[in-house]
Amino acid sequence: MMKRLISAILCVLLIVSLVGCKNEPAKYDSRAASSITETVETSSIDVTSGKQEDEKSDDITIKETESATTEESDSTSETESTTAEKETTEKAEPPTQKVEETKPQPKPTETQTEQKPKEETVKETTATTEPAVTETPYVRPSVAEVEQAVVKYVNQYRIAQGDTQTTVLTGLTNVARYRAKQLTTNFAHTDIREVCAELKYGKYVDLTEYGHPESDNYYEGYNREAIAKGGWGGTADEIAERIAIGFKNSTNHWRYVGDSKYSYMAVGATYNEADGLWYICICMSKENYGG
């Protein structure tokens, strides 16, 4: 009997528990229409009042929902906060960018504006005040200067090779100058006797004593001569040195111009405007035929 009684009690308890479980969802369904906050508060009360496992399971679900809702709310808040910050940044940044982009360059002061023209003016003034480079016009040396310089260099070369220095004769110099002028129209040795006869310079030689006609008589003023012409330029020294070197380097001329046997000398020079050349005649003599 006891077993049947216990079985009957257990069955009643089972039925009561089943009926109670069926009625619980209705409570949640009726509360589902309320706000999430009320559901959270109810579930918390239900959990504290010590309801069965099924109610705790619902409570966990509600908590998870609440947590998810809270997370969504937090993320929404963060999104809104981020959006608000972005909007604030975007609103704040454009003015800064505009300020930087449209930042006006400092205008030059009146002093700076005035300085540039002054500098340009100074440069122009400096350029105009620079002294103009003018070439000094060439002044041709005189005939006497060239003649004296040729004598000087010829004697230097003679002494350098061990020969004697020559003696310059005044009368013979006149003959050499006459010959230099003749060379401008006839560059040859053919007029030697004529110039001495014209100037009556030197020793007169009478050939009539030897049966020759009087026309063969002549004046002997010197023994040899060396002639040259050239477009030399520069100072008297520069022209004379070139002339002297030219004779020195010529074997036929230097064998008597540079020989101690010919101890008397005269140099004649002339400049011909027609062709722009210098003409030179050097008269060499073994004897002094007239000073």
PDB file of C-alpha atoms in Angstrom:
ATOM      1  CA  MET A   1       0.000   0.000   0.000  1.00  0.00           C
ATOM      2  CA  MET A   2       2.815   2.324   0.842  1.00  0.00           C
ATOM      3  CA  LYS A   3       4.425   1.844  -2.518  1.00  0.00           C
ATOM      4  CA  ARG A   4       1.149   2.666  -4.262  1.00  0.00           C
ATOM      5  CA  LEU A   5       0.729   5.708  -2.080  1.00  0.00           C
ATOM      6  CA  ILE A   6       4.205   6.968  -2.834  1.00  0.00           C
ATOM      7  CA  SER A   7       3.693   6.324  -6.498  1.00  0.00           C
ATOM      8  CA  ALA A   8       0.445   8.273  -6.408  1.00  0.00           C
ATOM      9  CA  ILE A   9       2.108  11.232  -4.641  1.00  0.00           C
ATOM     10  CA  LEU A  10       4.929  11.254  -7.126  1.00  0.00           C
ATOM     11  CA  CYS A  11       2.485  11.237 -10.002  1.00  0.00           C
ATOM     12  CA  VAL A  12       0.586  14.171  -8.451  1.00  0.00           C
ATOM     13  CA  LEU A  13       3.795  16.072  -7.924  1.00  0.00           C
ATOM     14  CA  LEU A  14       4.847  15.364 -11.511  1.00  0.00           C
ATOM     15  CA  ILE A  15       1.520  16.628 -12.819  1.00  0.00           C
ATOM     16  CA  VAL A  16       1.731  19.754 -10.661  1.00  0.00           C
ATOM     17  CA  SER A  17       5.236  20.445 -11.849  1.00  0.00           C
ATOM     18  CA  LEU A  18       4.283  19.984 -15.498  1.00  0.00           C
ATOM     19  CA  VAL A  19       1.326  22.319 -15.101  1.00  0.00           C
ATOM     20  CA  GLY A  20       3.580  24.884 -13.465  1.00  0.00           C
ATOM     21  CA  CYS A  21       6.149  24.670 -16.311  1.00  0.00           C
ATOM     22  CA  LYS A  22       3.435  25.215 -18.903  1.00  0.00           C
ATOM     23  CA  ASN A  23       2.223  28.321 -17.140  1.00  0.00           C
ATOM     24  CA  GLU A  24       5.685  29.982 -16.827  1.00  0.00           C
ATOM     25  CA  PRO A  25       6.157  30.813 -20.537  1.00  0.00           C
ATOM     26  CA  ALA A  26       2.907  32.689 -20.388  1.00  0.00           C
ATOM     27  CA  LYS A  27       4.462  34.958 -17.783  1.00  0.00           C
ATOM     28  CA  TYR A  28       7.427  35.724 -20.037  1.00  0.00           C
ATOM     29  CA  ASP A  29       5.179  36.163 -23.031  1.00  0.00           C
ATOM     30  CA  SER A  30       3.124  38.694 -21.153  1.00  0.00           C
ATOM     31  CA  ARG A  31       6.250  40.499 -20.058  1.00  0.00           C
ATOM     32  CA  ALA A  32       7.856  40.368 -23.460  1.00  0.00           C
ATOM     33  CA  ALA A  33       5.805  43.345 -24.507  1.00  0.00           C
ATOM     34  CA  SER A  34       7.407  45.434 -21.825  1.00  0.00           C
ATOM     35  CA  SER A  35      10.714  47.209 -22.236  1.00  0.00           C
ATOM     36  CA  ILE A  36      14.102  45.519 -22.044  1.00  0.00           C
ATOM     37  CA  THR A  37      14.784  47.258 -18.770  1.00  0.00           C
ATOM     38  CA  GLU A  38      11.663  45.788 -17.118  1.00  0.00           C
ATOM     39  CA  THR A  39      12.553  42.304 -18.389  1.00  0.00           C
ATOM     40  CA  VAL A  40      16.020  42.627 -16.928  1.00  0.00           C
ATOM     41  CA  GLU A  41      14.659  43.723 -13.563  1.00  0.00           C
ATOM     42  CA  THR A  42      12.037  40.903 -13.500  1.00  0.00           C
ATOM     43  CA  SER A  43      14.595  38.304 -14.444  1.00  0.00           C
ATOM     44  CA  SER A  44      16.882  39.506 -11.704  1.00  0.00           C
ATOM     45  CA  ILE A  45      14.038  39.196  -9.180  1.00  0.00           C
ATOM     46  CA  ASP A  46      13.204  35.755 -10.549  1.00  0.00           C
ATOM     47  CA  VAL A  47      16.758  34.608 -10.182  1.00  0.00           C
ATOM     48  CA  THR A  48      16.913  35.812  -6.544  1.00  0.00           C
ATOM     49  CA  SER A  49      13.581  34.167  -5.661  1.00  0.00           C
ATOM     50  CA  GLY A  50      15.082  30.786  -6.464  1.00  0.00           C
ATOM     51  CA  LYS A  51      13.031  29.531  -9.431  1.00  0.00           C
ATOM     52  CA  GLN A  52      13.755  26.288 -11.264  1.00  0.00           C
ATOM     53  CA  GLU A  53      16.429  25.547 -13.845  1.00  0.00           C
ATOM     54  CA  ASP A  54      14.249  26.530 -16.753  1.00  0.00           C
ATOM     55  CA  GLU A  55      13.748  30.038 -15.409  1.00  0.00           C
ATOM     56  CA  LYS A  56      17.490  30.394 -14.813  1.00  0.00           C
ATOM     57  CA  SER A  57      18.068  29.398 -18.393  1.00  0.00           C
ATOM     58  CA  ASP A  58      15.699  32.144 -19.496  1.00  0.00           C
ATOM     59  CA  ASP A  59      17.501  34.519 -17.190  1.00  0.00           C
ATOM     60  CA  ILE A  60      20.815  33.692 -18.860  1.00  0.00           C
ATOM     61  CA  THR A  61      19.273  34.314 -22.236  1.00  0.00           C
ATOM     62  CA  ILE A  62      17.917  37.620 -21.066  1.00  0.00           C
ATOM     63  CA  LYS A  63      21.287  38.557 -19.646  1.00  0.00           C
ATOM     64  CA  GLU A  64      22.955  37.644 -22.889  1.00  0.00           C
ATOM     65  CA  THR A  65      20.372  39.701 -24.711  1.00  0.00           C
ATOM     66  CA  GLU A  66      20.968  42.488 -22.297  1.00  0.00           C
ATOM     67  CA  SER A  67      24.715  42.135 -22.740  1.00  0.00           C
ATOM     68  CA  ALA A  68      24.337  42.095 -26.496  1.00  0.00           C
ATOM     69  CA  THR A  69      22.028  45.038 -26.305  1.00  0.00           C
ATOM     70  CA  THR A  70      24.489  46.804 -24.065  1.00  0.00           C
ATOM     71  CA  GLU A  71      27.343  46.000 -26.443  1.00  0.00           C
ATOM     72  CA  GLU A  72      25.262  47.230 -29.341  1.00  0.00           C
ATOM     73  CA  SER A  73      24.449  50.304 -27.327  1.00  0.00           C
ATOM     74  CA  ASP A  74      28.121  50.761 -26.478  1.00  0.00           C
ATOM     75  CA  SER A  75      29.166  50.240 -30.087  1.00  0.00           C
ATOM     76  CA  THR A  76      26.409  52.591 -31.150  1.00  0.00           C
ATOM     77  CA  SER A  77      27.652  55.088 -28.598  1.00  0.00           C
ATOM     78  CA  GLU A  78      31.222  54.597 -29.797  1.00  0.00           C
ATOM     79  CA  THR A  79      30.051  54.950 -33.412  1.00  0.00           C
ATOM     80  CA  GLU A  80      28.133  58.058 -32.571  1.00  0.00           C
ATOM     81  CA  SER A  81      31.092  59.359 -30.561  1.00  0.00           C
ATOM     82  CA  THR A  82      33.488  58.591 -33.451  1.00  0.00           C
ATOM     83  CA  THR A  83      31.065  60.179 -35.913  1.00  0.00           C
ATOM     84  CA  ALA A  84      30.723  63.187 -33.689  1.00  0.00           C
ATOM     85  CA  GLU A  85      34.529  63.445 -33.371  1.00  0.00           C
ATOM     86  CA  LYS A  86      34.938  63.106 -37.122  1.00  0.00           C
ATOM     87  CA  GLU A  87      32.326  65.744 -37.759  1.00  0.00           C
ATOM     88  CA  THR A  88      34.005  67.965 -35.180  1.00  0.00           C
ATOM     89  CA  THR A  89      37.424  67.299 -36.747  1.00  0.00           C
ATOM     90  CA  GLU A  90      36.092  67.884 -40.234  1.00  0.00           C
ATOM     91  CA  LYS A  91      34.477  71.062 -39.093  1.00  0.00           C
ATOM     92  CA  ALA A  92      37.613  72.142 -37.312  1.00  0.00           C
ATOM     93  CA  GLU A  93      40.103  71.138 -40.001  1.00  0.00           C
ATOM     94  CA  PRO A  94      38.797  73.009 -43.050  1.00  0.00           C
ATOM     95  CA  PRO A  95      39.307  76.400 -41.451  1.00  0.00           C
ATOM     96  CA  THR A  96      42.870  75.413 -40.602  1.00  0.00           C
ATOM     97  CA  GLN A  97      43.489  74.189 -44.150  1.00  0.00           C
ATOM     98  CA  LYS A  98      41.884  77.259 -45.590  1.00  0.00           C
ATOM     99  CA  VAL A  99      44.006  79.420 -43.389  1.00  0.00           C
ATOM    100  CA  GLU A 100      47.145  77.633 -44.543  1.00  0.00           C
ATOM    101  CA  GLU A 101      46.165  77.658 -48.197  1.00  0.00           C
ATOM    102  CA  THR A 102      44.955  81.201 -48.236  1.00  0.00           C
ATOM    103  CA  LYS A 103      47.673  82.428 -45.928  1.00  0.00           C
ATOM    104  CA  PRO A 104      48.705  85.686 -47.559  1.00  0.00           C
ATOM    105  CA  GLN A 105      52.359  86.253 -48.227  1.00  0.00           C
ATOM    106  CA  PRO A 106      53.811  89.149 -46.326  1.00  0.00           C
ATOM    107  CA  LYS A 107      53.701  92.235 -48.499  1.00  0.00           C
ATOM    108  CA  PRO A 108      57.021  93.950 -49.025  1.00  0.00           C
ATOM    109  CA  THR A 109      57.383  97.039 -47.008  1.00  0.00           C
ATOM    110  CA  GLU A 110      57.888 100.384 -48.661  1.00  0.00           C
ATOM    111  CA  THR A 111      61.544 100.271 -47.625  1.00  0.00           C
ATOM    112  CA  GLN A 112      62.085  96.925 -49.350  1.00  0.00           C
ATOM    113  CA  THR A 113      60.274  98.137 -52.439  1.00  0.00           C
ATOM    114  CA  GLU A 114      62.510 101.149 -52.589  1.00  0.00           C
ATOM    115  CA  GLN A 115      65.740  99.170 -52.052  1.00  0.00           C
ATOM    116  CA  LYS A 116      65.473  97.114 -55.258  1.00  0.00           C
ATOM    117  CA  PRO A 117      65.457 100.089 -57.611  1.00  0.00           C
ATOM    118  CA  LYS A 118      68.318 101.545 -55.615  1.00  0.00           C
ATOM    119  CA  GLU A 119      70.406  98.372 -56.062  1.00  0.00           C
ATOM    120  CA  GLU A 120      69.668  98.289 -59.796  1.00  0.00           C
ATOM    121  CA  THR A 121      70.556 101.939 -60.048  1.00  0.00           C
ATOM    122  CA  VAL A 122      73.852 101.335 -58.294  1.00  0.00           C
ATOM    123  CA  LYS A 123      74.679  98.467 -60.649  1.00  0.00           C
ATOM    124  CA  GLU A 124      73.877 100.543 -63.698  1.00  0.00           C
ATOM    125  CA  THR A 125      75.935 103.412 -62.349  1.00  0.00           C
ATOM    126  CA  THR A 126      78.850 101.070 -61.704  1.00  0.00           C
ATOM    127  CA  ALA A 127      78.615  99.702 -65.222  1.00  0.00           C
ATOM    128  CA  THR A 128      78.592 103.153 -66.745  1.00  0.00           C
ATOM    129  CA  THR A 129      81.364 104.467 -64.529  1.00  0.00           C
ATOM    130  CA  GLU A 130      83.836 101.707 -65.464  1.00  0.00           C
ATOM    131  CA  PRO A 131      86.632 103.227 -67.478  1.00  0.00           C
ATOM    132  CA  ALA A 132      86.525 102.279 -71.116  1.00  0.00           C
ATOM    133  CA  VAL A 133      89.546 100.336 -72.281  1.00  0.00           C
ATOM    134  CA  THR A 134      91.144 102.261 -75.088  1.00  0.00           C
ATOM    135  CA  GLU A 135      94.025 100.945 -77.118  1.00  0.00           C
ATOM    136  CA  THR A 136      97.027 103.190 -77.277  1.00  0.00           C
ATOM    137  CA  PRO A 137      97.647 104.067 -80.904  1.00  0.00           C
ATOM    138  CA  TYR A 138     100.873 102.651 -82.289  1.00  0.00           C
ATOM    139  CA  VAL A 139     103.616 105.218 -82.698  1.00  0.00           C
ATOM    140  CA  ARG A 140     106.189 104.172 -85.277  1.00  0.00           C
ATOM    141  CA  PRO A 141     109.773 104.759 -84.099  1.00  0.00           C
ATOM    142  CA  SER A 142     111.905 107.253 -85.926  1.00  0.00           C
ATOM    143  CA  VAL A 143     114.512 106.348 -88.547  1.00  0.00           C
ATOM    144  CA  ALA A 144     117.407 107.466 -86.306  1.00  0.00           C
ATOM    145  CA  GLU A 145     116.161 105.262 -83.417  1.00  0.00           C
ATOM    146  CA  VAL A 146     116.030 102.156 -85.625  1.00  0.00           C
ATOM    147  CA  GLU A 147     119.482 102.884 -87.138  1.00  0.00           C
ATOM    148  CA  GLN A 148     121.145 103.284 -83.727  1.00  0.00           C
ATOM    149  CA  ALA A 149     119.500 100.106 -82.409  1.00  0.00           C
ATOM    150  CA  VAL A 150     120.710  98.062 -85.422  1.00  0.00           C
ATOM    151  CA  VAL A 151     124.274  99.241 -84.801  1.00  0.00           C
ATOM    152  CA  LYS A 152     123.932  98.266 -81.139  1.00  0.00           C
ATOM    153  CA  TYR A 153     122.775  94.695 -81.859  1.00  0.00           C
ATOM    154  CA  VAL A 154     125.268  94.083 -84.677  1.00  0.00           C
ATOM    155  CA  ASN A 155     128.118  95.096 -82.395  1.00  0.00           C
ATOM    156  CA  GLN A 156     126.764  92.900 -79.593  1.00  0.00           C
ATOM    157  CA  TYR A 157     126.769  89.849 -81.888  1.00  0.00           C
ATOM    158  CA  ARG A 158     130.240  90.651 -83.196  1.00  0.00           C
ATOM    159  CA  ILE A 159     131.681  90.949 -79.680  1.00  0.00           C
ATOM    160  CA  ALA A 160     129.861  87.792 -78.585  1.00  0.00           C
ATOM    161  CA  GLN A 161     131.681  85.764 -81.242  1.00  0.00           C
ATOM    162  CA  GLY A 162     135.072  87.333 -80.490  1.00  0.00           C
ATOM    163  CA  ASP A 163     135.218  90.001 -83.187  1.00  0.00           C
ATOM    164  CA  THR A 164     135.836  93.734 -82.757  1.00  0.00           C
ATOM    165  CA  GLN A 165     133.227  96.420 -82.391  1.00  0.00           C
ATOM    166  CA  THR A 166     132.666  98.617 -85.422  1.00  0.00           C
ATOM    167  CA  THR A 167     133.086 102.390 -85.658  1.00  0.00           C
ATOM    168  CA  VAL A 168     130.178 104.352 -87.144  1.00  0.00           C
ATOM    169  CA  LEU A 169     131.105 107.047 -89.718  1.00  0.00           C
ATOM    170  CA  THR A 170     128.860 110.102 -90.129  1.00  0.00           C
ATOM    171  CA  GLY A 171     129.521 110.639 -93.857  1.00  0.00           C
ATOM    172  CA  LEU A 172     129.014 106.962 -94.526  1.00  0.00           C
ATOM    173  CA  THR A 173     125.716 107.082 -92.635  1.00  0.00           C
ATOM    174  CA  ASN A 174     124.452 109.687 -95.102  1.00  0.00           C
ATOM    175  CA  VAL A 175     125.396 107.314 -97.928  1.00  0.00           C
ATOM    176  CA  ALA A 176     123.569 104.400 -96.233  1.00  0.00           C
ATOM    177  CA  ARG A 177     120.399 106.492 -95.800  1.00  0.00           C
ATOM    178  CA  TYR A 178     120.523 107.567 -99.433  1.00  0.00           C
ATOM    179  CA  ARG A 179     120.819 103.963-100.478  1.00  0.00           C
ATOM    180  CA  ALA A 180     117.892 102.929 -98.230  1.00  0.00           C
ATOM    181  CA  LYS A 181     115.647 105.371-100.121  1.00  0.00           C
ATOM    182  CA  GLN A 182     116.862 104.045-103.457  1.00  0.00           C
ATOM    183  CA  LEU A 183     115.935 100.508-102.347  1.00  0.00           C
ATOM    184  CA  THR A 184     112.232 101.438-102.191  1.00  0.00           C
ATOM    185  CA  THR A 185     112.170 101.655-105.995  1.00  0.00           C
ATOM    186  CA  ASN A 186     115.078  99.362-106.882  1.00  0.00           C
ATOM    187  CA  PHE A 187     115.894  96.716-104.345  1.00  0.00           C
ATOM    188  CA  ALA A 188     119.380  95.828-105.713  1.00  0.00           C
ATOM    189  CA  HIS A 189     123.132  96.610-105.380  1.00  0.00           C
ATOM    190  CA  THR A 190     123.431  98.325-108.757  1.00  0.00           C
ATOM    191  CA  ASP A 191     123.500 101.965-107.530  1.00  0.00           C
ATOM    192  CA  ILE A 192     126.465 101.809-105.162  1.00  0.00           C
ATOM    193  CA  ARG A 193     128.908 103.998-107.157  1.00  0.00           C
ATOM    194  CA  GLU A 194     126.229 106.435-108.228  1.00  0.00           C
ATOM    195  CA  VAL A 195     125.270 107.385-104.649  1.00  0.00           C
ATOM    196  CA  CYS A 196     128.901 108.117-103.656  1.00  0.00           C
ATOM    197  CA  ALA A 197     129.406 110.136-106.831  1.00  0.00           C
ATOM    198  CA  GLU A 198     126.148 111.981-106.169  1.00  0.00           C
ATOM    199  CA  LEU A 199     127.217 112.805-102.621  1.00  0.00           C
ATOM    200  CA  LYS A 200     130.930 113.106-103.580  1.00  0.00           C
ATOM    201  CA  TYR A 201     131.767 110.950-100.660  1.00  0.00           C
ATOM    202  CA  GLY A 202     134.874 108.818-100.415  1.00  0.00           C
ATOM    203  CA  LYS A 203     138.117 108.417-102.356  1.00  0.00           C
ATOM    204  CA  TYR A 204     138.008 109.593-105.934  1.00  0.00           C
ATOM    205  CA  VAL A 205     139.378 107.015-108.375  1.00  0.00           C
ATOM    206  CA  ASP A 206     140.641 108.409-111.739  1.00  0.00           C
ATOM    207  CA  LEU A 207     140.786 105.674-114.387  1.00  0.00           C
ATOM    208  CA  THR A 208     141.873 107.925-117.223  1.00  0.00           C
ATOM    209  CA  GLU A 209     145.452 107.265-116.121  1.00  0.00           C
ATOM    210  CA  TYR A 210     144.894 103.692-117.065  1.00  0.00           C
ATOM    211  CA  GLY A 211     143.436 104.506-120.491  1.00  0.00           C
ATOM    212  CA  HIS A 212     139.774 104.502-119.459  1.00  0.00           C
ATOM    213  CA  PRO A 213     137.314 107.210-120.368  1.00  0.00           C
ATOM    214  CA  GLU A 214     136.477 109.823-117.778  1.00  0.00           C
ATOM    215  CA  SER A 215     132.974 108.344-117.430  1.00  0.00           C
ATOM    216  CA  ASP A 216     134.558 105.343-115.694  1.00  0.00           C
ATOM    217  CA  ASN A 217     135.912 107.442-112.833  1.00  0.00           C
ATOM    218  CA  TYR A 218     134.135 106.942-109.461  1.00  0.00           C
ATOM    219  CA  TYR A 219     134.187 107.562-105.675  1.00  0.00           C
ATOM    220  CA  GLU A 220     135.004 104.712-103.419  1.00  0.00           C
ATOM    221  CA  GLY A 221     133.196 105.314-100.110  1.00  0.00           C
ATOM    222  CA  TYR A 222     132.886 101.752 -98.760  1.00  0.00           C
ATOM    223  CA  ASN A 223     133.630  98.179 -99.732  1.00  0.00           C
ATOM    224  CA  ARG A 224     130.503  96.058 -99.101  1.00  0.00           C
ATOM    225  CA  GLU A 225     126.853  96.515 -98.280  1.00  0.00           C
ATOM    226  CA  ALA A 226     123.979  94.384 -96.908  1.00  0.00           C
ATOM    227  CA  ILE A 227     120.374  95.275 -97.707  1.00  0.00           C
ATOM    228  CA  ALA A 228     117.039  94.102 -96.261  1.00  0.00           C
ATOM    229  CA  LYS A 229     113.335  94.940 -96.233  1.00  0.00           C
ATOM    230  CA  GLY A 230     110.456  93.792 -94.089  1.00  0.00           C
ATOM    231  CA  GLY A 231     107.150  94.683 -92.447  1.00  0.00           C
ATOM    232  CA  TRP A 232     108.538  94.794 -88.914  1.00  0.00           C
ATOM    233  CA  GLY A 233     106.575  96.388 -86.126  1.00  0.00           C
ATOM    234  CA  GLY A 234     107.048  97.295 -82.491  1.00  0.00           C
ATOM    235  CA  THR A 235     109.577  99.464 -80.787  1.00  0.00           C
ATOM    236  CA  ALA A 236     112.907 100.541 -82.311  1.00  0.00           C
ATOM    237  CA  ASP A 237     114.676  97.831 -80.289  1.00  0.00           C
ATOM    238  CA  GLU A 238     112.255  95.115 -81.447  1.00  0.00           C
ATOM    239  CA  ILE A 239     112.611  96.088 -85.108  1.00  0.00           C
ATOM    240  CA  ALA A 240     116.415  96.412 -84.898  1.00  0.00           C
ATOM    241  CA  GLU A 241     116.864  93.089 -83.145  1.00  0.00           C
ATOM    242  CA  ARG A 242     114.955  91.273 -85.873  1.00  0.00           C
ATOM    243  CA  ILE A 243     117.060  92.961 -88.548  1.00  0.00           C
ATOM    244  CA  ALA A 244     120.346  92.148 -86.816  1.00  0.00           C
ATOM    245  CA  ILE A 245     119.338  88.513 -86.217  1.00  0.00           C
ATOM    246  CA  GLY A 246     118.312  88.220 -89.868  1.00  0.00           C
ATOM    247  CA  PHE A 247     121.797  89.301 -91.032  1.00  0.00           C
ATOM    248  CA  LYS A 248     123.505  87.151 -88.436  1.00  0.00           C
ATOM    249  CA  ASN A 249     121.626  84.058 -89.595  1.00  0.00           C
ATOM    250  CA  SER A 250     122.517  84.730 -93.227  1.00  0.00           C
ATOM    251  CA  THR A 251     125.927  83.234 -93.961  1.00  0.00           C
ATOM    252  CA  ASN A 252     126.625  85.376 -97.046  1.00  0.00           C
ATOM    253  CA  HIS A 253     125.856  88.600 -95.215  1.00  0.00           C
ATOM    254  CA  TRP A 254     127.412  87.786 -91.858  1.00  0.00           C
ATOM    255  CA  ARG A 255     130.790  86.830 -93.383  1.00  0.00           C
ATOM    256  CA  TYR A 256     131.553  90.533 -93.842  1.00  0.00           C
ATOM    257  CA  VAL A 257     129.017  92.257 -91.521  1.00  0.00           C
ATOM    258  CA  GLY A 258     130.394  90.169 -88.670  1.00  0.00           C
ATOM    259  CA  ASP A 259     134.028  90.157 -89.787  1.00  0.00           C
ATOM    260  CA  SER A 260     136.683  92.183 -87.932  1.00  0.00           C
ATOM    261  CA  LYS A 261     138.312  93.133 -91.307  1.00  0.00           C
ATOM    262  CA  TYR A 262     135.448  95.506 -91.850  1.00  0.00           C
ATOM    263  CA  SER A 263     135.918  97.835 -88.905  1.00  0.00           C
ATOM    264  CA  TYR A 264     133.794 100.759 -90.166  1.00  0.00           C
ATOM    265  CA  MET A 265     130.061 100.651 -90.509  1.00  0.00           C
ATOM    266  CA  ALA A 266     127.021 102.805 -91.232  1.00  0.00           C
ATOM    267  CA  VAL A 267     123.305 101.938 -91.110  1.00  0.00           C
ATOM    268  CA  GLY A 268     120.617 103.666 -93.178  1.00  0.00           C
ATOM    269  CA  ALA A 269     116.868 103.048 -92.682  1.00  0.00           C
ATOM    270  CA  THR A 270     113.660 104.347 -94.234  1.00  0.00           C
ATOM    271  CA  TYR A 271     109.977 103.503 -93.921  1.00  0.00           C
ATOM    272  CA  ASN A 272     107.962 103.401 -97.142  1.00  0.00           C
ATOM    273  CA  GLU A 273     104.332 104.484 -96.628  1.00  0.00           C
ATOM    274  CA  ALA A 274     103.353 103.037-100.006  1.00  0.00           C
ATOM    275  CA  ASP A 275     103.922  99.395 -99.069  1.00  0.00           C
ATOM    276  CA  GLY A 276     104.311  99.690 -95.271  1.00  0.00           C
ATOM    277  CA  LEU A 277     107.825  98.197 -95.271  1.00  0.00           C
ATOM    278  CA  TRP A 278     111.091  99.110 -93.677  1.00  0.00           C
ATOM    279  CA  TYR A 279     114.160  99.254 -95.978  1.00  0.00           C
ATOM    280  CA  ILE A 280     117.645  98.855 -94.486  1.00  0.00           C
ATOM    281  CA  CYS A 281     121.153  99.338 -95.922  1.00  0.00           C
ATOM    282  CA  ILE A 282     124.321  98.495 -93.947  1.00  0.00           C
ATOM    283  CA  CYS A 283     127.560  99.819 -95.456  1.00  0.00           C
ATOM    284  CA  MET A 284     130.775  98.051 -94.336  1.00  0.00           C
ATOM    285  CA  SER A 285     134.253  99.462 -94.984  1.00  0.00           C
ATOM    286  CA  LYS A 286     137.807  98.366 -94.336  1.00  0.00           C
ATOM    287  CA  GLU A 287     139.017 102.014 -94.404  1.00  0.00           C
ATOM    288  CA  ASN A 288     137.753 105.382 -93.399  1.00  0.00           C
ATOM    289  CA  TYR A 289     137.167 107.045 -96.780  1.00  0.00           C
ATOM    290  CA  GLY A 290     135.887 110.364 -95.579  1.00  0.00           C
ATOM    291  CA  GLY A 291     134.678 110.345 -92.024  1.00  0.00           C
TER     292      GLY A 291
END
